[in-house]
Each structure stands twice: as structure tokens, then as C-alpha cells.
Amino acid sequence: MKIMFCHDGSERSNAALEKALGLFKHLSPEVFLITVVEEPLDATSHDEESFEKWRATREEDLQEAANRVVEHGLDVDAILAIGDPRKMIIEAAENKNPDILVVARRGAGLLESMVLGSVSSFLVRNAECPVLVVHS
């Protein structure tokens, strides 16, 4: 069994990872962790500096999450992608072909969800595999 888990470094994401590991650990799944860093909107040096800081933080968060998976006795492949989270997660899922895609519900407000849509909603509508949205 292959599980792809979308991790954004948040406490909700960490809690959802623990729940998912509790649900699927007995199946000894192959685990893929993916985190996505959104690109800066323009190329000013200030934005580039902020982007690099954010990318480094997300990389550390991803490594900590990968360490948690290893502590559960499972192998993990950690993926750091850059771009639109919705597109990058779908692309990674197409490449790794997981049996299930797990994502924490972020809890965007009504207006934000209406205007932007949420990543979890997008994944539910567009992923080729089943999607488990974990409320935490």
C-alpha cells in the first residue's frame, strides 16, 4: 500500500499525520510526504529573501514529519515541491500513484473558500485516487 500525505508544517497537519499513521501503520505502507512552497508573486530581492527563508522553514518541517514517520517504523520519501500546491500535489500523486491521498483540513473561512477554493476541496474533486480529509 502506498500513502501520500500532504504536509504543510502546521499543527493541524502534524495531528492529521499522527491520525493517518495510527490508521494505516499496521499495513506497513510506503509513505510519501509532500510539502509545497508557493512561489513569490514577483522577483524583487526582498521577496526572494522571504521565499528562501520560507522554503528553508518548510524543508525543516518536512524533515521533522519524515522523522515522525520513521519513528513509527515506516519508510518515507519526502518531497519538497515549489509552485501552486493544488497542481504540485496532483502532479506528485500522478507520479507516485498512491492508493490514498491524505490531507488535513485547513479550515479556511467561508469567503476564502468561495474565492480561492481550498486545497483539500480541490484534491477531492481532482485526484485520481481516494482522498482522506482529516479533521484535527
Short mmCIF file of C-alpha atoms in Angstrom, two decimals:
data_model
loop_
_atom_site.label_atom_id
_atom_site.label_comp_id
_atom_site.label_asym_id
_atom_site.label_seq_id
_atom_site.Cartn_x
_atom_site.Cartn_y
_atom_site.Cartn_z
CA MET A 1 0.00 0.00 0.00
CA LYS A 2 1.18 3.50 -0.81
CA ILE A 3 0.03 6.59 1.10
CA MET A 4 0.75 10.14 0.08
CA PHE A 5 0.40 12.65 2.89
CA CYS A 6 0.20 16.39 2.23
CA HIS A 7 2.08 18.22 4.96
CA ASP A 8 2.11 22.00 5.38
CA GLY A 9 4.05 22.22 8.64
CA SER A 10 1.01 23.29 10.69
CA GLU A 11 -0.12 21.75 13.96
CA ARG A 12 -3.24 20.51 12.15
CA SER A 13 -1.04 18.83 9.61
CA ASN A 14 1.07 17.20 12.32
CA ALA A 15 -2.03 15.97 14.15
CA ALA A 16 -3.50 14.62 10.91
CA LEU A 17 -0.24 12.82 10.16
CA GLU A 18 -0.37 11.10 13.55
CA LYS A 19 -4.01 10.07 12.95
CA ALA A 20 -3.21 8.73 9.50
CA LEU A 21 -0.22 6.79 10.80
CA GLY A 22 -2.43 5.33 13.52
CA LEU A 23 -4.97 4.24 10.89
CA PHE A 24 -2.59 2.76 8.35
CA LYS A 25 0.58 1.75 10.24
CA HIS A 26 -0.49 -1.88 10.58
CA LEU A 27 -0.49 -2.15 6.76
CA SER A 28 3.23 -1.20 6.62
CA PRO A 29 2.56 1.34 3.87
CA GLU A 30 5.10 3.05 1.72
CA VAL A 31 4.70 6.70 2.77
CA PHE A 32 5.24 9.76 0.61
CA LEU A 33 5.23 13.11 2.36
CA ILE A 34 4.79 16.17 0.21
CA THR A 35 5.02 19.81 1.13
CA VAL A 36 4.69 22.65 -1.33
CA VAL A 37 6.22 26.10 -1.13
CA GLU A 38 4.35 28.69 -3.14
CA GLU A 39 6.50 30.81 -5.43
CA PRO A 40 6.79 34.56 -4.69
CA LEU A 41 4.47 36.70 -6.77
CA ASP A 42 7.26 38.92 -8.09
CA ALA A 43 11.02 38.79 -8.30
CA THR A 44 12.14 41.63 -6.03
CA SER A 45 15.13 40.81 -3.85
CA HIS A 46 13.06 41.20 -0.68
CA ASP A 47 10.56 38.64 -1.90
CA GLU A 48 13.33 36.28 -2.92
CA GLU A 49 14.85 36.52 0.57
CA SER A 50 11.49 35.85 2.19
CA PHE A 51 10.90 32.97 -0.18
CA GLU A 52 14.23 31.35 0.72
CA LYS A 53 13.50 31.71 4.45
CA TRP A 54 10.06 30.18 3.97
CA ARG A 55 11.46 27.37 1.81
CA ALA A 56 14.08 26.54 4.49
CA THR A 57 11.41 26.51 7.21
CA ARG A 58 9.19 24.21 5.17
CA GLU A 59 12.14 21.91 4.48
CA GLU A 60 12.80 21.64 8.23
CA ASP A 61 9.10 20.96 8.89
CA LEU A 62 9.12 18.27 6.22
CA GLN A 63 12.20 16.61 7.72
CA GLU A 64 10.60 16.61 11.19
CA ALA A 65 7.47 14.99 9.76
CA ALA A 66 9.60 12.41 7.94
CA ASN A 67 11.37 11.64 11.21
CA ARG A 68 7.97 11.02 12.84
CA VAL A 69 7.09 8.53 10.13
CA VAL A 70 10.42 6.74 10.62
CA GLU A 71 9.78 6.61 14.39
CA HIS A 72 6.67 4.57 13.53
CA GLY A 73 8.93 2.07 11.77
CA LEU A 74 7.92 3.06 8.23
CA ASP A 75 9.93 4.08 5.22
CA VAL A 76 9.26 7.54 3.87
CA ASP A 77 10.03 9.53 0.75
CA ALA A 78 9.86 13.28 1.46
CA ILE A 79 9.06 15.58 -1.45
CA LEU A 80 9.53 19.36 -1.41
CA ALA A 81 7.78 20.95 -4.38
CA ILE A 82 7.62 24.59 -5.45
CA GLY A 83 4.56 26.06 -7.12
CA ASP A 84 0.79 26.00 -6.79
CA PRO A 85 0.04 23.47 -4.01
CA ARG A 86 -3.01 22.07 -5.78
CA LYS A 87 -1.18 21.44 -9.04
CA MET A 88 2.01 20.16 -7.43
CA ILE A 89 0.18 17.67 -5.21
CA ILE A 90 -1.86 16.35 -8.14
CA GLU A 91 1.34 16.03 -10.20
CA ALA A 92 3.12 14.17 -7.39
CA ALA A 93 0.15 11.86 -6.96
CA GLU A 94 0.17 11.09 -10.67
CA ASN A 95 3.90 10.27 -10.49
CA LYS A 96 3.83 8.18 -7.29
CA ASN A 97 0.40 6.61 -7.83
CA PRO A 98 -0.63 6.33 -4.15
CA ASP A 99 -3.55 4.18 -3.04
CA ILE A 100 -4.79 7.06 -0.91
CA LEU A 101 -4.01 10.75 -0.56
CA VAL A 102 -4.29 12.17 2.95
CA VAL A 103 -4.68 15.88 3.67
CA ALA A 104 -5.52 17.86 6.79
CA ARG A 105 -8.47 20.17 6.60
CA ARG A 106 -7.12 23.69 6.93
CA GLY A 107 -10.39 25.28 7.92
CA ALA A 108 -10.39 28.23 5.55
CA GLY A 109 -13.15 30.74 6.17
CA LEU A 110 -16.24 30.84 4.00
CA LEU A 111 -15.09 33.85 1.97
CA GLU A 112 -11.61 32.41 1.40
CA SER A 113 -13.08 29.07 0.37
CA MET A 114 -15.53 30.73 -2.02
CA VAL A 115 -12.91 32.93 -3.65
CA LEU A 116 -9.88 30.68 -3.70
CA GLY A 117 -11.23 27.23 -3.01
CA SER A 118 -9.35 25.06 -0.59
CA VAL A 119 -6.56 22.64 -1.39
CA SER A 120 -8.44 19.76 0.21
CA SER A 121 -11.60 20.52 -1.80
CA PHE A 122 -9.55 20.71 -4.99
CA LEU A 123 -7.88 17.39 -4.25
CA VAL A 124 -11.19 15.68 -3.51
CA ARG A 125 -12.54 16.88 -6.87
CA ASN A 126 -9.44 16.24 -9.00
CA ALA A 127 -7.24 13.46 -7.59
CA GLU A 128 -7.27 10.13 -9.40
CA CYS A 129 -7.08 8.21 -6.11
CA PRO A 130 -9.26 8.30 -2.98
CA VAL A 131 -8.66 11.34 -0.76
CA LEU A 132 -8.95 11.23 3.04
CA VAL A 133 -9.51 14.68 4.57
CA VAL A 134 -8.58 14.52 8.24
CA HIS A 135 -10.21 16.97 10.60
CA SER A 136 -7.96 17.71 13.53
#
